[in-house]
């Protein structure tokens, strides 16, 4: 858990753990090599001492050892060295009595040089035994020279050598660990400096990070700068929306206030009722604008609630809501879809709002020349298309894109200028599109992905 949270510890672990494992194997190997090397050296010394004793016995007849040989025994590594010599007739010639015994067969059938581990007076020893043809006191035959050394002293020497090797490895490991620790700290210093620079910023400072950073962190800084730009853009869009919304709400609220005062100052009951009716209409318009603002923010918030819906049933509901009003204003309301279910995956509330806005837009901005409003539904294997058409006021080509902006209208009139913008955002939220496919007659097409 700590390694996940700390880049420094993760780097140290990735660098030092393999190094520690390798060092452990190196120490084991070095200790084993020290033991093997020491044994080879001591065995070779035992053989040299055995040859020296055999030479002196052959030269002196076993009376004494040469001073050079005595010096070798005195300076032998690994502790005291003992020797014993049997003459050709099997008699004791010189050295210490009772040499270490072994289970080896008779000398005549064995190799002339033997080395083995044995026990002498209850103490483990290492033995070198030589068989040479010599003449002692005029007797010719095989002389047996046995040289041995205690293993505990030899093992102590091996352990001391091994400990020195281990100490060297540990010293190197500690030195490398120290260098790695400080090296990682130096390597991470640019990240720490970047952190300090970001920490010193105020919460309102979303300007790009322009300081020099290592190549490995340029991607992170680029992503941060991109995020800052998106947040700044979102904040600016939010501020523009709030400003425009306040501007749009100011007129309805002022009208409501004026109508309320006029109603309060009415001289007669009839005048009061008339002004109250106007007040209700202004209040209804203000409520409609408020609901559209809330709908727009809901869509922009990116939190629609998708489910399987029947688009034909949804259109039937919208048609039943607007048909009486359209007919009352002398506009035919036509529908071109059946009762067969047409399924798609979407948010029913947002889709109803989008289609309502398209129909309301046709009714409000069609003008006196409008004779019909047609609500149609088409489907294919992958797409469902809802179209709203009217033959009223046309839209200038220059306004083809501007009409989808918030609070924009092709021709001044009733409405808030949010209807098409909301419908466009709803289409995007559903992975579809809203298009102005015809200028005369004016026809908008809302495309949605089919269910499945």
XYZ file of C-alpha atoms in Angstrom, residues 13 43 92 103 111 157 222 228 372 422 424 443-444 449 451:
15
model
C 12.243 -0.915 -3.940
C 45.478 -29.386 1.178
C 57.773 -46.014 13.667
C 39.039 -47.232 6.378
C 47.160 -44.338 -4.776
C 40.157 -19.288 9.050
C 0.193 18.707 -21.072
C -7.107 23.809 -17.064
C -49.505 23.519 -41.315
C -31.858 22.628 -25.842
C -29.494 20.322 -30.105
C -37.854 21.273 -41.542
C -35.772 20.150 -38.567
C -29.781 5.683 -32.404
C -32.453 0.390 -29.456
